């Protein structure tokens, strides 16, 4: 699957993107931090199964951050150094 500025076949355009990449990156980072902190607290409390589940979600958030960052770089190459708001 190629990782470009936007997945192929989507309806979004440069003016109206398919996904708000900056917002998605912020939310993934927030999810990573929250899941990691809660997992540590659960491990300390002796609840290992929920701790491992939260760590799995933290890993999924890291994967999402990597994919979003690759798409942001592809968008920057395609559009130049135009500034984007959080919702673009």
PDB file of C-alpha atoms in Angstrom:
ATOM      1  CA  UNK A   1       0.000   0.000   0.000  1.00  0.00           C
ATOM      2  CA  UNK A   2       1.622   3.258  -1.057  1.00  0.00           C
ATOM      3  CA  UNK A   3       1.669   5.969   1.562  1.00  0.00           C
ATOM      4  CA  UNK A   4       1.132   9.225  -0.268  1.00  0.00           C
ATOM      5  CA  UNK A   5      -0.379  12.542   0.681  1.00  0.00           C
ATOM      6  CA  UNK A   6      -3.753  10.835   0.612  1.00  0.00           C
ATOM      7  CA  UNK A   7      -4.870   7.234   0.004  1.00  0.00           C
ATOM      8  CA  UNK A   8      -5.616   6.542  -3.675  1.00  0.00           C
ATOM      9  CA  UNK A   9      -9.266   6.578  -4.681  1.00  0.00           C
ATOM     10  CA  UNK A  10     -10.395   8.932  -1.905  1.00  0.00           C
ATOM     11  CA  UNK A  11     -12.616  11.914  -2.584  1.00  0.00           C
ATOM     12  CA  UNK A  12     -10.483  14.502  -0.816  1.00  0.00           C
ATOM     13  CA  UNK A  13      -8.658  17.232  -2.662  1.00  0.00           C
ATOM     14  CA  UNK A  14      -5.900  19.643  -1.730  1.00  0.00           C
ATOM     15  CA  UNK A  15      -8.511  22.213  -0.691  1.00  0.00           C
ATOM     16  CA  UNK A  16     -10.611  19.697   1.231  1.00  0.00           C
ATOM     17  CA  UNK A  17      -8.362  16.896   2.492  1.00  0.00           C
ATOM     18  CA  UNK A  18      -9.604  13.399   3.198  1.00  0.00           C
ATOM     19  CA  UNK A  19      -8.115  13.355   6.681  1.00  0.00           C
ATOM     20  CA  UNK A  20      -7.055  16.084   9.107  1.00  0.00           C
ATOM     21  CA  UNK A  21      -3.505  14.773   9.442  1.00  0.00           C
ATOM     22  CA  UNK A  22      -2.301  17.277  12.023  1.00  0.00           C
ATOM     23  CA  UNK A  23      -5.306  16.641  14.269  1.00  0.00           C
ATOM     24  CA  UNK A  24      -4.927  12.900  13.806  1.00  0.00           C
ATOM     25  CA  UNK A  25      -1.261  13.139  14.818  1.00  0.00           C
ATOM     26  CA  UNK A  26      -2.138  15.100  17.978  1.00  0.00           C
ATOM     27  CA  UNK A  27      -4.855  12.620  18.941  1.00  0.00           C
ATOM     28  CA  UNK A  28      -2.570   9.636  18.358  1.00  0.00           C
ATOM     29  CA  UNK A  29       0.138  11.201  20.527  1.00  0.00           C
ATOM     30  CA  UNK A  30      -2.410  11.891  23.259  1.00  0.00           C
ATOM     31  CA  UNK A  31      -3.658   8.294  23.051  1.00  0.00           C
ATOM     32  CA  UNK A  32      -0.097   6.994  23.288  1.00  0.00           C
ATOM     33  CA  UNK A  33       0.645   9.033  26.413  1.00  0.00           C
ATOM     34  CA  UNK A  34      -2.620   8.154  28.147  1.00  0.00           C
ATOM     35  CA  UNK A  35      -2.403   4.444  27.346  1.00  0.00           C
ATOM     36  CA  UNK A  36       1.225   4.238  28.451  1.00  0.00           C
ATOM     37  CA  UNK A  37       0.620   6.018  31.766  1.00  0.00           C
ATOM     38  CA  UNK A  38      -2.482   3.954  32.528  1.00  0.00           C
ATOM     39  CA  UNK A  39      -0.670   0.736  31.601  1.00  0.00           C
ATOM     40  CA  UNK A  40       2.147   1.569  34.012  1.00  0.00           C
ATOM     41  CA  UNK A  41      -0.360   2.293  36.768  1.00  0.00           C
ATOM     42  CA  UNK A  42      -2.183  -0.977  36.068  1.00  0.00           C
ATOM     43  CA  UNK A  43       1.068  -2.969  36.145  1.00  0.00           C
ATOM     44  CA  UNK A  44       1.952  -1.408  39.486  1.00  0.00           C
ATOM     45  CA  UNK A  45      -1.481  -2.315  40.838  1.00  0.00           C
ATOM     46  CA  UNK A  46      -1.001  -5.921  39.732  1.00  0.00           C
ATOM     47  CA  UNK A  47      -3.536  -5.912  36.900  1.00  0.00           C
ATOM     48  CA  UNK A  48      -1.382  -7.339  34.131  1.00  0.00           C
ATOM     49  CA  UNK A  49      -3.984  -8.271  31.501  1.00  0.00           C
ATOM     50  CA  UNK A  50      -5.536  -4.781  31.249  1.00  0.00           C
ATOM     51  CA  UNK A  51      -2.006  -3.357  31.336  1.00  0.00           C
ATOM     52  CA  UNK A  52      -0.973  -5.440  28.320  1.00  0.00           C
ATOM     53  CA  UNK A  53      -4.156  -4.422  26.478  1.00  0.00           C
ATOM     54  CA  UNK A  54      -3.376  -0.761  27.042  1.00  0.00           C
ATOM     55  CA  UNK A  55       0.204  -1.298  25.908  1.00  0.00           C
ATOM     56  CA  UNK A  56      -1.139  -2.873  22.705  1.00  0.00           C
ATOM     57  CA  UNK A  57      -3.252   0.258  22.147  1.00  0.00           C
ATOM     58  CA  UNK A  58      -0.172   2.394  22.794  1.00  0.00           C
ATOM     59  CA  UNK A  59       1.703   0.449  20.108  1.00  0.00           C
ATOM     60  CA  UNK A  60      -1.228   0.964  17.717  1.00  0.00           C
ATOM     61  CA  UNK A  61      -1.035   4.705  18.440  1.00  0.00           C
ATOM     62  CA  UNK A  62       2.691   4.710  17.616  1.00  0.00           C
ATOM     63  CA  UNK A  63       2.011   2.925  14.318  1.00  0.00           C
ATOM     64  CA  UNK A  64      -0.689   5.496  13.530  1.00  0.00           C
ATOM     65  CA  UNK A  65       1.722   8.344  14.326  1.00  0.00           C
ATOM     66  CA  UNK A  66       4.310   6.880  11.937  1.00  0.00           C
ATOM     67  CA  UNK A  67       1.768   6.483   9.115  1.00  0.00           C
ATOM     68  CA  UNK A  68       0.405  10.004   9.641  1.00  0.00           C
ATOM     69  CA  UNK A  69       3.909  11.484   9.672  1.00  0.00           C
ATOM     70  CA  UNK A  70       4.728   9.708   6.402  1.00  0.00           C
ATOM     71  CA  UNK A  71       1.546  11.104   4.851  1.00  0.00           C
ATOM     72  CA  UNK A  72       2.369  14.609   6.153  1.00  0.00           C
ATOM     73  CA  UNK A  73       5.817  14.408   4.528  1.00  0.00           C
ATOM     74  CA  UNK A  74       4.286  13.259   1.247  1.00  0.00           C
ATOM     75  CA  UNK A  75       1.794  16.147   1.418  1.00  0.00           C
ATOM     76  CA  UNK A  76       4.638  18.606   2.053  1.00  0.00           C
ATOM     77  CA  UNK A  77       6.525  17.275  -0.984  1.00  0.00           C
ATOM     78  CA  UNK A  78       3.394  17.503  -3.148  1.00  0.00           C
ATOM     79  CA  UNK A  79       2.245  20.962  -2.009  1.00  0.00           C
ATOM     80  CA  UNK A  80       5.448  22.686  -0.978  1.00  0.00           C
ATOM     81  CA  UNK A  81       6.061  24.327   2.391  1.00  0.00           C
ATOM     82  CA  UNK A  82       2.551  25.705   2.801  1.00  0.00           C
ATOM     83  CA  UNK A  83       1.448  26.026   6.432  1.00  0.00           C
ATOM     84  CA  UNK A  84      -1.407  23.819   7.583  1.00  0.00           C
ATOM     85  CA  UNK A  85      -3.702  24.346  10.527  1.00  0.00           C
ATOM     86  CA  UNK A  86      -4.517  21.589  12.989  1.00  0.00           C
ATOM     87  CA  UNK A  87      -7.680  20.748  11.043  1.00  0.00           C
ATOM     88  CA  UNK A  88      -5.979  20.247   7.657  1.00  0.00           C
TER      89      UNK A  88
END
